[in-house]
Coordinates of C-alpha atoms in Angstrom, one line a residue:
Chain M
M24 CA 16.3 40.3 -11.2
M25 CA 12.8 38.8 -11.9
R26 CA 14.4 36.9 -14.7
L27 CA 17.0 35.5 -12.4
V28 CA 14.3 34.4 -10.0
R29 CA 12.4 32.6 -12.8
R30 CA 15.5 31.0 -14.2
F31 CA 17.1 29.8 -11.0
G32 CA 14.1 30.0 -8.6
G33 CA 13.4 26.3 -8.9
L34 CA 17.0 25.3 -8.2
A35 CA 17.2 27.7 -5.3
G36 CA 13.9 26.3 -3.9
M37 CA 15.3 22.8 -4.1
L38 CA 18.5 23.7 -2.4
A39 CA 16.5 25.6 0.2
V40 CA 14.6 22.3 1.0
V41 CA 17.9 20.5 1.5
V42 CA 19.3 23.3 3.7
F43 CA 16.1 23.4 5.7
F44 CA 16.3 19.7 6.6
A45 CA 20.0 19.9 7.1
V46 CA 19.5 22.6 9.7
N47 CA 16.5 21.1 11.4
L48 CA 17.8 17.5 11.4
P49 CA 21.5 18.2 11.9
D50 CA 22.4 14.7 13.2
T51 CA 20.4 12.5 10.8
F52 CA 19.6 14.2 7.5
L53 CA 22.9 14.7 5.7
T54 CA 24.3 11.3 6.6
A55 CA 25.4 8.7 4.1
R56 CA 23.0 6.2 5.5
N57 CA 20.0 8.5 5.3
L58 CA 20.8 9.7 1.8
L59 CA 21.3 6.1 0.6
N60 CA 18.0 5.3 2.2
V61 CA 16.4 8.1 0.3
S62 CA 18.0 6.9 -3.0
Q63 CA 16.5 3.5 -2.4
Q64 CA 13.1 4.9 -1.5
I65 CA 12.9 6.9 -4.7
S66 CA 14.3 4.3 -6.9
M67 CA 11.0 3.0 -8.3
L68 CA 9.7 6.5 -8.8
T69 CA 13.0 7.5 -10.5
V70 CA 12.6 4.7 -13.1
V71 CA 9.0 5.6 -13.9
A72 CA 9.7 9.4 -14.0
A73 CA 12.8 9.0 -16.1
T74 CA 11.0 7.0 -18.7
M75 CA 8.0 9.3 -18.4
T76 CA 10.4 12.1 -19.4
V77 CA 10.8 10.4 -22.8
V78 CA 7.2 10.8 -23.8
M79 CA 6.8 14.2 -22.1
V80 CA 9.7 15.5 -24.2
M81 CA 7.2 15.1 -27.1
G82 CA 4.5 16.9 -25.2
D83 CA 2.8 13.5 -24.6
F84 CA 2.3 11.7 -21.3
D85 CA 1.3 8.3 -20.0
L86 CA -1.3 7.9 -17.3
S87 CA -1.1 4.1 -17.4
V88 CA 2.3 3.7 -15.8
G89 CA 1.0 3.1 -12.3
T90 CA -1.4 0.3 -13.2
M91 CA 1.2 -1.2 -15.6
A92 CA 3.6 -1.3 -12.6
S93 CA 0.9 -3.2 -10.6
L94 CA 0.3 -5.5 -13.5
S95 CA 3.9 -6.3 -14.1
G96 CA 4.4 -7.1 -10.4
V97 CA 1.4 -9.6 -10.2
V98 CA 2.4 -11.2 -13.5
A99 CA 5.8 -12.0 -12.1
A100 CA 4.4 -13.2 -8.8
V101 CA 1.8 -15.4 -10.5
L102 CA 4.5 -16.9 -12.6
F103 CA 6.5 -17.5 -9.5
T104 CA 3.6 -19.5 -8.0
Q105 CA 3.6 -21.6 -11.1
G106 CA 7.3 -22.5 -10.6
W107 CA 8.8 -20.2 -13.2
S108 CA 12.4 -19.2 -12.7
I109 CA 13.1 -15.7 -11.6
P110 CA 14.8 -14.6 -15.0
A111 CA 11.9 -16.1 -17.0
A112 CA 9.2 -14.5 -14.9
L113 CA 11.0 -11.1 -15.0
A114 CA 11.4 -11.4 -18.8
V115 CA 7.7 -12.0 -19.2
S116 CA 6.8 -9.1 -17.0
L117 CA 9.1 -6.7 -18.9
A118 CA 7.6 -8.1 -22.2
V119 CA 4.1 -7.3 -20.8
G120 CA 5.4 -3.7 -20.2
L121 CA 6.8 -3.4 -23.7
A122 CA 3.6 -4.7 -25.2
G123 CA 1.5 -2.3 -23.1
G124 CA 3.7 0.6 -24.0
L125 CA 3.6 -0.1 -27.7
F126 CA -0.1 -0.5 -27.5
N127 CA -0.3 3.0 -25.9
G128 CA 1.9 4.3 -28.7
L129 CA -0.3 2.7 -31.2
V130 CA -3.5 4.3 -30.0
V131 CA -1.9 7.7 -29.4
S132 CA 0.2 7.9 -32.4
V133 CA -1.4 5.8 -35.2
I134 CA -5.0 6.0 -34.2
G135 CA -4.6 9.5 -32.9
I136 CA -6.4 9.5 -29.6
L137 CA -5.4 12.2 -27.1
P138 CA -2.8 10.8 -24.7
F139 CA -5.0 11.8 -21.8
V140 CA -8.0 9.8 -23.0
A141 CA -6.0 6.9 -24.5
T142 CA -3.8 6.2 -21.5
L143 CA -6.7 6.8 -19.1
A144 CA -8.4 3.9 -21.0
T145 CA -5.3 1.7 -20.9
L146 CA -4.8 2.6 -17.2
T147 CA -8.2 1.0 -16.6
I148 CA -7.4 -1.9 -18.8
F149 CA -4.1 -2.7 -17.1
S150 CA -5.7 -2.4 -13.7
G151 CA -8.4 -4.8 -14.7
L152 CA -5.8 -7.2 -16.1
A153 CA -3.9 -7.0 -12.9
F154 CA -7.0 -8.0 -10.9
M155 CA -7.7 -10.8 -13.4
V156 CA -4.2 -12.2 -13.3
S157 CA -4.0 -12.1 -9.5
D158 CA -7.7 -12.9 -8.8
G159 CA -7.5 -9.7 -6.7
R160 CA -5.2 -11.4 -4.2
T161 CA -2.0 -10.3 -2.6
I162 CA 0.7 -12.9 -3.5
F163 CA 3.3 -13.2 -0.8
G164 CA 5.2 -15.5 1.5
R165 CA 6.5 -18.8 0.2
D166 CA 5.1 -18.1 -3.3
I167 CA 7.8 -15.4 -3.8
P168 CA 11.3 -16.8 -4.2
A169 CA 13.6 -15.6 -1.4
A170 CA 16.2 -14.4 -3.9
F171 CA 13.7 -12.1 -5.5
G172 CA 12.8 -10.4 -2.2
D173 CA 16.5 -10.4 -1.1
F174 CA 17.5 -8.4 -4.1
A175 CA 15.8 -5.2 -2.8
R176 CA 17.3 -5.7 0.6
G177 CA 20.8 -6.1 -0.6
G178 CA 23.6 -4.3 -2.5
P179 CA 27.3 -3.9 -2.5
V180 CA 28.8 -2.9 0.9
I181 CA 30.6 0.4 0.5
G182 CA 31.7 1.1 4.1
T183 CA 30.9 0.8 7.8
V184 CA 29.3 3.5 9.9
D185 CA 28.6 2.9 13.6
D186 CA 29.6 -0.7 13.3
R187 CA 26.8 -1.2 10.7
A188 CA 27.6 -2.0 7.1
L189 CA 26.7 0.8 4.7
V190 CA 25.1 -0.7 1.6
L191 CA 24.7 0.8 -1.8
P192 CA 21.2 -0.5 -2.5
N193 CA 20.6 -2.7 -5.6
L194 CA 17.5 -0.7 -6.3
T195 CA 19.5 2.5 -6.4
L196 CA 21.9 0.9 -8.9
V197 CA 19.0 -0.2 -11.1
A198 CA 17.5 3.3 -11.1
A199 CA 20.9 4.9 -11.8
V200 CA 21.4 2.6 -14.8
V201 CA 17.9 3.5 -16.1
V202 CA 18.6 7.3 -15.7
L203 CA 21.9 6.9 -17.6
L204 CA 20.2 4.9 -20.4
V205 CA 17.5 7.5 -20.8
W206 CA 20.0 10.3 -20.7
V207 CA 22.0 8.7 -23.5
V208 CA 18.9 8.1 -25.6
L209 CA 17.5 11.6 -25.1
E210 CA 20.7 13.7 -25.1
Q211 CA 23.2 11.7 -27.1
T212 CA 21.3 10.2 -30.0
S213 CA 19.6 11.6 -33.0
Y214 CA 16.5 9.6 -31.9
G215 CA 16.4 11.8 -28.8
R216 CA 16.9 15.0 -30.7
R217 CA 14.0 14.1 -33.0
L218 CA 11.7 13.5 -30.0
Y219 CA 12.6 17.0 -28.7
A220 CA 11.9 18.3 -32.2
I221 CA 8.4 16.8 -32.1
G222 CA 7.9 18.4 -28.7
G223 CA 9.0 21.7 -30.1
N224 CA 6.6 21.7 -33.0
R225 CA 5.0 18.5 -34.2
E226 CA 3.8 19.9 -37.5
A227 CA 7.2 21.4 -38.3
A228 CA 8.9 18.1 -37.4
R229 CA 6.5 16.3 -39.8
L230 CA 7.1 18.8 -42.6
A231 CA 10.9 18.4 -42.0
G232 CA 10.5 14.8 -42.9
L233 CA 10.6 13.2 -39.4
P234 CA 8.6 9.9 -39.1
V235 CA 6.5 11.5 -36.3
V236 CA 4.0 8.6 -36.1
G237 CA 6.7 6.0 -35.7
L238 CA 8.7 8.0 -33.3
R239 CA 5.8 8.7 -31.0
L240 CA 4.8 5.1 -31.1
S241 CA 8.3 3.8 -30.2
A242 CA 8.7 6.4 -27.4
F243 CA 5.8 4.9 -25.5
A244 CA 7.7 1.6 -25.3
F245 CA 10.0 3.4 -22.8
T246 CA 7.2 4.2 -20.4
G247 CA 5.8 0.7 -20.7
I248 CA 9.1 -1.0 -19.9
G249 CA 10.0 1.5 -17.3
A250 CA 6.7 1.0 -15.5
A251 CA 7.1 -2.7 -15.7
L252 CA 10.6 -2.5 -14.3
A253 CA 9.4 -0.2 -11.5
G254 CA 6.6 -2.7 -10.7
L255 CA 9.2 -5.5 -10.4
M256 CA 11.3 -3.3 -8.1
Y257 CA 8.3 -2.6 -6.0
A258 CA 7.4 -6.3 -5.8
S259 CA 10.9 -7.1 -4.8
R260 CA 11.0 -4.4 -2.1
V261 CA 7.8 -5.7 -0.5
A262 CA 8.5 -9.3 -1.4
S263 CA 4.9 -9.6 -2.6
A264 CA 2.6 -8.3 -5.2
N265 CA -1.0 -7.1 -5.2
P266 CA -3.0 -5.7 -8.1
T267 CA -2.9 -2.1 -6.9
Q268 CA 0.5 -1.6 -5.3
G269 CA 2.1 0.4 -8.1
D270 CA -0.9 2.6 -8.9
G271 CA 0.3 5.6 -6.9
L272 CA 3.5 6.0 -9.0
M273 CA 1.8 7.7 -11.9
L274 CA 0.8 11.1 -10.5
T275 CA 4.0 11.4 -8.5
A276 CA 6.1 10.6 -11.6
I277 CA 4.3 13.3 -13.6
A278 CA 4.7 15.7 -10.8
A279 CA 8.4 14.9 -10.6
V280 CA 8.9 15.6 -14.4
F281 CA 7.0 19.0 -14.0
L282 CA 9.2 19.8 -11.0
G283 CA 12.3 19.0 -13.1
M284 CA 11.0 21.2 -15.9
T285 CA 11.2 24.2 -13.6
L286 CA 15.0 23.7 -13.6
T287 CA 15.7 23.7 -17.3
R288 CA 16.4 26.8 -19.3
D289 CA 13.4 26.7 -21.6
G290 CA 11.1 24.5 -19.5
Q291 CA 11.9 21.4 -21.5
P292 CA 11.8 18.0 -19.8
K293 CA 15.3 16.7 -19.2
V294 CA 16.0 13.5 -17.5
L295 CA 18.6 14.8 -15.0
A296 CA 16.2 17.6 -14.1
T297 CA 13.5 14.9 -13.6
L298 CA 15.9 13.1 -11.3
A299 CA 16.3 16.3 -9.3
G300 CA 12.5 16.5 -9.1
V301 CA 12.2 13.0 -7.9
A302 CA 15.0 13.6 -5.3
V303 CA 13.2 16.6 -3.9
L304 CA 10.0 14.7 -3.5
G305 CA 11.8 11.9 -1.8
I306 CA 13.7 14.3 0.4
L307 CA 10.5 16.0 1.4
D308 CA 8.9 12.6 2.4
N309 CA 12.0 11.6 4.3
G310 CA 12.7 14.9 6.0
L311 CA 9.1 15.7 6.9
T312 CA 8.7 12.2 8.4
Q313 CA 11.8 12.7 10.5
M314 CA 10.4 16.0 11.7
R315 CA 7.2 14.1 12.7
V316 CA 5.0 16.1 10.4
D317 CA 1.6 14.4 10.2
S318 CA 1.3 12.3 7.1
Y319 CA -1.8 14.2 5.8
V320 CA -0.2 17.5 6.5
R321 CA 2.9 16.2 4.6
E322 CA 0.8 15.4 1.6
V323 CA -0.7 18.9 1.6
L324 CA 2.7 20.5 2.0
I325 CA 4.2 18.5 -0.9
G326 CA 1.4 19.4 -3.2
A327 CA 1.7 23.0 -2.2
I328 CA 5.4 23.0 -2.9
I329 CA 4.9 21.4 -6.3
L330 CA 2.3 24.1 -7.1
F331 CA 4.7 26.8 -5.8
A332 CA 7.7 25.6 -7.8
V333 CA 5.9 25.0 -11.0
G334 CA 3.8 28.2 -10.6
L335 CA 6.9 30.3 -10.1
S336 CA 8.5 28.8 -13.2
A337 CA 5.3 29.1 -15.3
L338 CA 5.1 32.9 -14.5
G339 CA 8.4 33.2 -16.4
R340 CA 7.4 31.4 -19.5
K341 CA 3.6 31.3 -19.6
G342 CA 2.4 28.6 -21.8
V343 CA 5.8 27.1 -22.7
A344 CA 6.1 24.6 -19.9
W345 CA 2.6 23.3 -20.5
R346 CA 2.8 23.2 -24.2
G347 CA 1.2 20.4 -26.0
L348 CA -0.1 18.8 -22.8
F349 CA -3.7 19.3 -23.7
R350 CA -3.2 19.8 -27.4
R351 CA -4.8 17.4 -29.8
G352 CA -2.5 14.6 -30.8
G353 CA -1.7 14.0 -34.4
Chain J
M22 CA -7.6 12.0 16.7
T23 CA -6.7 13.2 13.3
L24 CA -7.0 16.9 14.3
R25 CA -4.9 16.3 17.3
T26 CA -2.1 14.6 15.4
C27 CA -2.3 17.3 12.8
L28 CA -1.7 19.8 15.6
I29 CA 1.2 17.7 16.9
G30 CA 2.5 17.6 13.4
L31 CA 2.2 21.3 13.0
A32 CA 3.8 21.9 16.3
A33 CA 6.7 19.7 15.3
A34 CA 7.0 21.5 12.0
A35 CA 7.1 24.8 13.8
G36 CA 10.0 23.5 15.8
L37 CA 8.2 23.2 19.1
G38 CA 10.2 20.2 20.4
T39 CA 9.5 18.0 23.4
P40 CA 12.0 17.2 26.2
A41 CA 14.7 14.9 25.1
A42 CA 13.8 12.4 27.8
A43 CA 10.3 11.7 26.4
R44 CA 9.9 8.4 24.7
E45 CA 9.2 8.7 21.0
V46 CA 7.1 6.1 19.1
A47 CA 6.1 5.9 15.5
V48 CA 2.9 4.1 14.4
I49 CA 3.1 3.2 10.7
T50 CA 0.2 1.7 8.7
P51 CA -1.1 1.8 5.1
Y52 CA -4.6 1.2 6.4
L53 CA -5.5 4.2 8.6
A54 CA -8.6 4.9 6.4
Q55 CA -10.1 1.6 7.5
P56 CA -12.4 1.8 10.5
G57 CA -10.8 -1.1 12.5
T58 CA -7.4 0.5 12.1
Q59 CA -8.6 3.9 13.3
F60 CA -10.0 2.3 16.5
Y61 CA -6.7 0.6 17.1
V62 CA -4.8 3.8 16.6
D63 CA -7.2 5.8 18.8
G64 CA -6.8 3.3 21.6
F65 CA -3.0 3.4 21.2
T66 CA -2.9 7.1 21.1
A67 CA -5.0 7.4 24.2
R68 CA -2.7 5.1 26.2
A69 CA 0.5 6.7 24.6
E70 CA -0.7 10.1 25.9
E71 CA -1.2 8.7 29.4
L72 CA 2.4 7.5 29.2
G73 CA 3.6 10.8 28.0
W74 CA 5.1 9.6 24.7
T75 CA 5.7 11.7 21.6
L76 CA 3.7 9.9 19.0
N77 CA 4.1 10.1 15.2
V78 CA 1.2 8.4 13.4
I79 CA 2.1 7.8 9.7
D80 CA -0.5 6.7 7.1
T81 CA 1.0 5.7 3.8
A82 CA -2.5 5.5 2.2
G83 CA -2.3 1.9 1.0
D84 CA 1.3 2.1 -0.1
V85 CA 3.1 -0.9 1.5
A86 CA 6.6 0.0 0.0
A87 CA 6.2 3.4 1.6
V88 CA 5.8 1.7 5.0
I89 CA 9.3 0.4 4.5
S90 CA 10.5 3.8 3.6
R91 CA 8.9 5.5 6.6
I92 CA 10.3 2.8 8.9
E93 CA 13.8 3.6 7.5
D94 CA 13.1 7.3 8.1
V95 CA 11.9 7.1 11.7
V96 CA 14.8 4.7 12.5
T97 CA 17.2 7.2 11.1
Q98 CA 15.4 9.9 13.1
G99 CA 16.0 7.8 16.2
V100 CA 12.6 6.7 17.5
D101 CA 12.5 4.4 20.5
A102 CA 10.0 2.0 19.0
V103 CA 7.9 1.4 15.9
V104 CA 4.4 0.0 15.8
I105 CA 3.1 -1.5 12.6
N106 CA -0.3 -2.5 11.3
V107 CA 0.6 -4.4 8.1
D108 CA 1.6 -7.9 7.2
P109 CA 5.2 -8.2 8.4
A110 CA 6.0 -10.6 5.5
Q111 CA 5.6 -7.6 3.1
I112 CA 7.9 -5.2 5.0
G113 CA 10.9 -7.5 5.7
A114 CA 13.3 -4.9 4.5
G115 CA 12.0 -2.3 6.9
L116 CA 12.0 -4.8 9.8
Q117 CA 15.6 -5.6 9.1
T118 CA 16.6 -2.0 9.1
A119 CA 14.9 -1.5 12.5
A120 CA 16.5 -4.7 13.9
D121 CA 20.0 -3.6 12.7
A122 CA 19.5 -0.3 14.5
G123 CA 18.2 -2.0 17.6
V124 CA 14.7 -0.4 17.4
P125 CA 12.0 -2.7 18.6
V126 CA 9.0 -3.2 16.3
V127 CA 5.6 -4.3 17.7
G128 CA 2.7 -5.5 15.6
M129 CA -0.8 -4.1 16.2
D130 CA -2.9 -6.9 14.7
A131 CA -0.1 -7.3 12.1
G132 CA 1.0 -11.0 12.1
S133 CA 3.9 -12.8 13.5
D134 CA 7.5 -12.5 12.3
P135 CA 10.8 -13.3 14.0
L136 CA 11.7 -9.5 13.7
V137 CA 8.4 -8.4 15.4
A138 CA 8.9 -8.4 19.1
A139 CA 5.2 -9.1 19.8
N140 CA 2.0 -9.0 17.9
I141 CA -1.2 -7.9 19.7
T142 CA -4.4 -9.3 18.2
S143 CA -7.7 -11.1 18.9
N144 CA -7.8 -14.8 19.5
G145 CA -9.3 -16.4 16.5
Y146 CA -9.5 -19.7 18.2
A147 CA -11.4 -18.3 21.2
M148 CA -13.8 -16.3 18.9
A149 CA -14.7 -19.5 17.0
A150 CA -15.1 -21.4 20.2
E151 CA -17.6 -18.8 21.5
T152 CA -19.9 -19.0 18.5
S153 CA -19.7 -22.7 17.8
V154 CA -20.5 -23.5 21.5
Y155 CA -23.3 -21.0 21.3
V156 CA -24.7 -22.9 18.3
A157 CA -24.3 -26.3 19.9
N158 CA -26.0 -25.2 23.2
R159 CA -28.7 -23.3 21.4
I160 CA -29.8 -26.3 19.3
G161 CA -29.6 -28.6 22.4
G162 CA -26.6 -30.5 21.1
A163 CA -28.5 -32.1 18.2
G164 CA -29.2 -31.3 14.6
N165 CA -27.8 -30.6 11.2
V166 CA -25.3 -27.7 11.0
V167 CA -24.1 -25.8 7.9
M168 CA -20.6 -24.3 8.1
F169 CA -19.2 -21.4 6.1
T170 CA -15.4 -21.4 6.2
F171 CA -12.5 -20.0 4.3
D172 CA -9.4 -22.2 4.7
P173 CA -7.1 -20.3 2.2
F174 CA -6.9 -17.4 4.6
P175 CA -5.0 -18.5 7.8
P176 CA -6.7 -16.2 10.3
V177 CA -10.1 -17.6 9.2
Q178 CA -8.9 -21.2 8.8
V179 CA -8.2 -21.4 12.5
R180 CA -11.8 -20.4 13.2
G181 CA -13.1 -23.3 11.1
A182 CA -10.7 -25.8 12.7
I183 CA -12.1 -24.9 16.2
A184 CA -15.7 -25.1 15.1
D185 CA -15.0 -28.5 13.5
A186 CA -13.7 -29.7 16.9
V187 CA -16.6 -28.4 18.9
F188 CA -19.3 -29.9 16.6
A189 CA -17.4 -33.2 16.5
N190 CA -17.6 -33.3 20.2
F191 CA -21.4 -33.5 20.1
P192 CA -22.4 -36.9 18.8
D193 CA -25.9 -35.7 17.7
I194 CA -24.7 -32.7 15.7
E195 CA -24.0 -33.5 12.1
V196 CA -22.2 -31.0 9.8
I197 CA -24.1 -31.5 6.6
D198 CA -22.0 -29.1 4.5
R199 CA -18.8 -27.1 4.9
I200 CA -19.0 -24.4 2.3
T201 CA -16.1 -22.1 1.1
P202 CA -17.9 -19.2 -0.5
D203 CA -16.5 -17.1 -3.3
V204 CA -15.4 -13.9 -1.6
S205 CA -14.5 -11.9 -4.6
D206 CA -17.7 -9.8 -4.2
G207 CA -17.5 -9.5 -0.5
G208 CA -18.9 -12.9 0.4
I209 CA -22.6 -12.2 1.0
A210 CA -24.0 -12.8 -2.5
D211 CA -22.3 -16.2 -3.1
S212 CA -23.0 -17.4 0.4
R213 CA -26.7 -16.5 -0.2
A214 CA -26.7 -18.5 -3.4
Q215 CA -25.0 -21.5 -1.8
M216 CA -27.5 -21.4 1.1
E217 CA -30.4 -21.2 -1.2
A218 CA -29.3 -24.3 -2.9
L219 CA -28.9 -26.1 0.4
L220 CA -32.4 -25.0 1.5
A221 CA -33.8 -26.3 -1.7
A222 CA -32.0 -29.6 -1.1
N223 CA -33.3 -29.8 2.5
P224 CA -37.0 -28.7 2.2
E225 CA -38.2 -30.3 5.5
P226 CA -38.7 -27.8 8.3
G227 CA -36.0 -28.5 11.0
S228 CA -33.8 -30.3 8.5
I229 CA -31.2 -27.5 9.0
A230 CA -30.8 -26.5 12.7
A231 CA -28.1 -23.9 12.4
V232 CA -25.6 -22.1 10.2
W233 CA -22.2 -21.4 11.7
A234 CA -20.1 -18.8 9.7
A235 CA -16.4 -18.1 10.2
W236 CA -17.1 -14.4 9.6
D237 CA -20.2 -12.1 9.3
Q238 CA -20.7 -11.9 5.5
P239 CA -21.6 -15.6 4.9
A240 CA -23.9 -15.4 7.9
L241 CA -25.7 -12.4 6.4
G242 CA -25.9 -14.2 3.1
A243 CA -27.4 -17.2 4.8
L244 CA -29.9 -15.0 6.6
Q245 CA -31.0 -13.4 3.4
A246 CA -31.5 -16.9 1.8
I247 CA -33.5 -18.2 4.8
E248 CA -35.7 -15.1 4.8
A249 CA -36.2 -15.2 1.0
A250 CA -37.1 -18.9 1.2
G251 CA -39.8 -18.0 3.8
R252 CA -38.2 -20.3 6.3
A253 CA -37.3 -17.6 8.9
D254 CA -39.7 -19.1 11.4
E255 CA -38.1 -22.5 11.5
G256 CA -35.7 -21.4 14.2
I257 CA -32.5 -21.9 12.2
V258 CA -29.8 -20.4 14.4
I259 CA -27.1 -18.3 12.6
T260 CA -23.9 -17.0 14.0
G261 CA -21.0 -14.9 12.5
I262 CA -17.8 -13.5 13.8
D263 CA -16.5 -9.9 13.8
A264 CA -19.8 -8.2 14.8
N265 CA -19.7 -5.7 11.9
P266 CA -22.4 -3.0 11.8
Q267 CA -24.6 -5.0 9.5
A268 CA -24.4 -8.1 11.7
R269 CA -25.2 -6.0 14.8
D270 CA -28.3 -4.7 13.0
A271 CA -29.3 -8.2 12.2
I272 CA -28.8 -9.4 15.7
A273 CA -30.6 -6.4 17.1
A274 CA -33.6 -7.2 14.8
G275 CA -34.1 -10.4 16.7
G276 CA -34.2 -12.8 13.7
N277 CA -32.3 -15.9 12.9
F278 CA -28.9 -14.2 13.1
E279 CA -28.4 -14.6 16.8
A280 CA -24.7 -14.1 17.7
S281 CA -21.4 -12.8 16.6
V282 CA -18.1 -11.9 18.3
A283 CA -16.8 -8.3 18.7
Q284 CA -13.1 -7.7 18.7
D285 CA -11.8 -5.1 21.2
F286 CA -10.0 -2.7 18.8
D287 CA -9.5 -0.1 21.4
G288 CA -8.1 -2.7 23.8
I289 CA -5.8 -4.0 21.1
G290 CA -4.4 -0.4 20.7
R291 CA -4.0 0.1 24.4
T292 CA -2.4 -3.3 25.0
T293 CA 0.0 -2.6 22.1
A294 CA 1.0 0.6 23.9
D295 CA 1.4 -1.3 27.2
T296 CA 3.6 -3.9 25.4
V297 CA 5.8 -1.2 23.9
A298 CA 6.1 0.3 27.4
R299 CA 7.3 -3.0 28.8
I300 CA 9.8 -3.4 26.0
L301 CA 11.1 0.2 26.5
S302 CA 11.5 -0.5 30.2
G303 CA 13.8 -3.4 29.3
K304 CA 11.5 -6.3 29.9
E305 CA 11.8 -9.3 27.7
I306 CA 8.6 -10.3 25.9
V307 CA 8.4 -14.1 25.8
Q308 CA 4.8 -14.2 24.7
R309 CA 5.2 -13.2 21.0
V310 CA 1.5 -13.2 20.3
I311 CA -0.6 -11.4 22.9
Y312 CA -4.4 -11.9 22.7
V313 CA -6.9 -9.2 23.8
P314 CA -10.2 -10.7 25.0
T315 CA -13.2 -10.5 22.6
K316 CA -16.9 -10.4 23.5
L317 CA -19.9 -12.5 22.3
V318 CA -22.6 -10.2 20.9
T319 CA -26.2 -11.4 21.2
I320 CA -29.5 -9.6 21.5
A321 CA -28.9 -9.4 25.2
N322 CA -26.0 -6.9 24.8
V323 CA -26.0 -5.7 21.2
N324 CA -27.5 -2.3 22.1
A325 CA -25.5 -2.0 25.3
E326 CA -22.5 -0.3 23.8

């Protein structure tokens, strides 16, 4: 019985959250429009958390994703102000993300600095660069091409409800593609299996002949690009960019991966589980707002729910879910 | 306020609903932690309670994209109106959602937008007129004036434009410099440095009659420069705008910093609630920008509040 609770407690908890809101908000919660709204609201977090899963599979993590998202947004916006085309500016931003990610990989994997320390340092560096690039300003209005802001407001129409078009948001589609890509990489390629092997036992993976240093280095490219993409999605959604706007994504993304880990059999990070974790966080925000729960109380509740879910799961497999997190890199 | 909304939130979470007829309004801001915003929201809350509304105050803690998300949520939930305190240009997606659902959005010192039914704010033109006329009258309509302005920021630009017009209307007032300080460090330090340079360039007592600043920080920087140069007793008149606590202290001290203008944050909150009430009762709002009167703060009334 206890084992059943531990194995499926997380899943049951998530379903309970959905049922709770469905009962309390019978007319508005389980509607296509609301669920599509939620999917759009969590799209940026989904991208960051999905790519975060790639490094967490190895027992690493990346604290710099939030400030990288901010940096990528202001880089694109500043390029817009200088007359760059949208594709060119986006390409540069994503390249900045790739470079930042590879740099993280380099310091973690080749130099061997603990991910916590290394990415804490790059978090600060990226944030500083974001302020330098933008002069600390918010870039908005005519400086941002209309098509860039319109992207996050649009999407294919998939129906009509109450005489209002039902739109499948573009941002949701982008997030879905990223989740699919990460799923293929992690679950369908030998590259992904090797990352899991490193997470299982780094020393054994090395002795088995895996190029651990190179694999860890390359995996950080995912978080860098994912963060940069999320930053662009954020900038599109608010049709503006400022040097701190993506910062909050980092902690929530890590929380989402941990929440997802409570769903998997052996506490391994899996991208679809991460997606479930993100969805629960998004649903909590959405449902509690609709129930008029004070925003500060909402934060406390969400934190408590994360603790409860992860705690429940940790009871079942003490030490496993947290493996490697604070272990020395090498 | 916070405790009360917590209690409202807990009551709502516990399922203690309110009568269906009650009006429901959501106030959404990323900036609740900032003092000005808190005063707006307190004023709004007080008036909303008098009107018997159910109020949901949502702070997204600096996250502007979350403002859009929360607008979507409360529109889905079916609120009667949404009040925002954030630049509408950044939340167009949320404004569109509200417009599509027919939910009116009112700005509380937010900025103008076609999708915002009305924006309630202070009149920057009037504030600048108050202080520039104070300066002109105080120096008897004659003398050299230094202006601190910041044209890149539209709300401050209008203040400078009004002061330009007022000083131009006095034939014996000459604006000897119109300085745009570097504001990256808050504006005080660079304003002080620029003022020190000007004082050095104009060593004769009386060669600078007044400093007019478009907001308080440059005025405080100029005050520091004048005091540091030992020229506090020349009677140089300094004015700012916004009446922040530091400026109030300086005015109360009775030195060169003589006047500033206080915005009525509480009044902005109350007037926003009254405007929402008018919209909810079906009245058409033709005045898309609604100004709440401000007050000149001098040594005569700085301690009166």
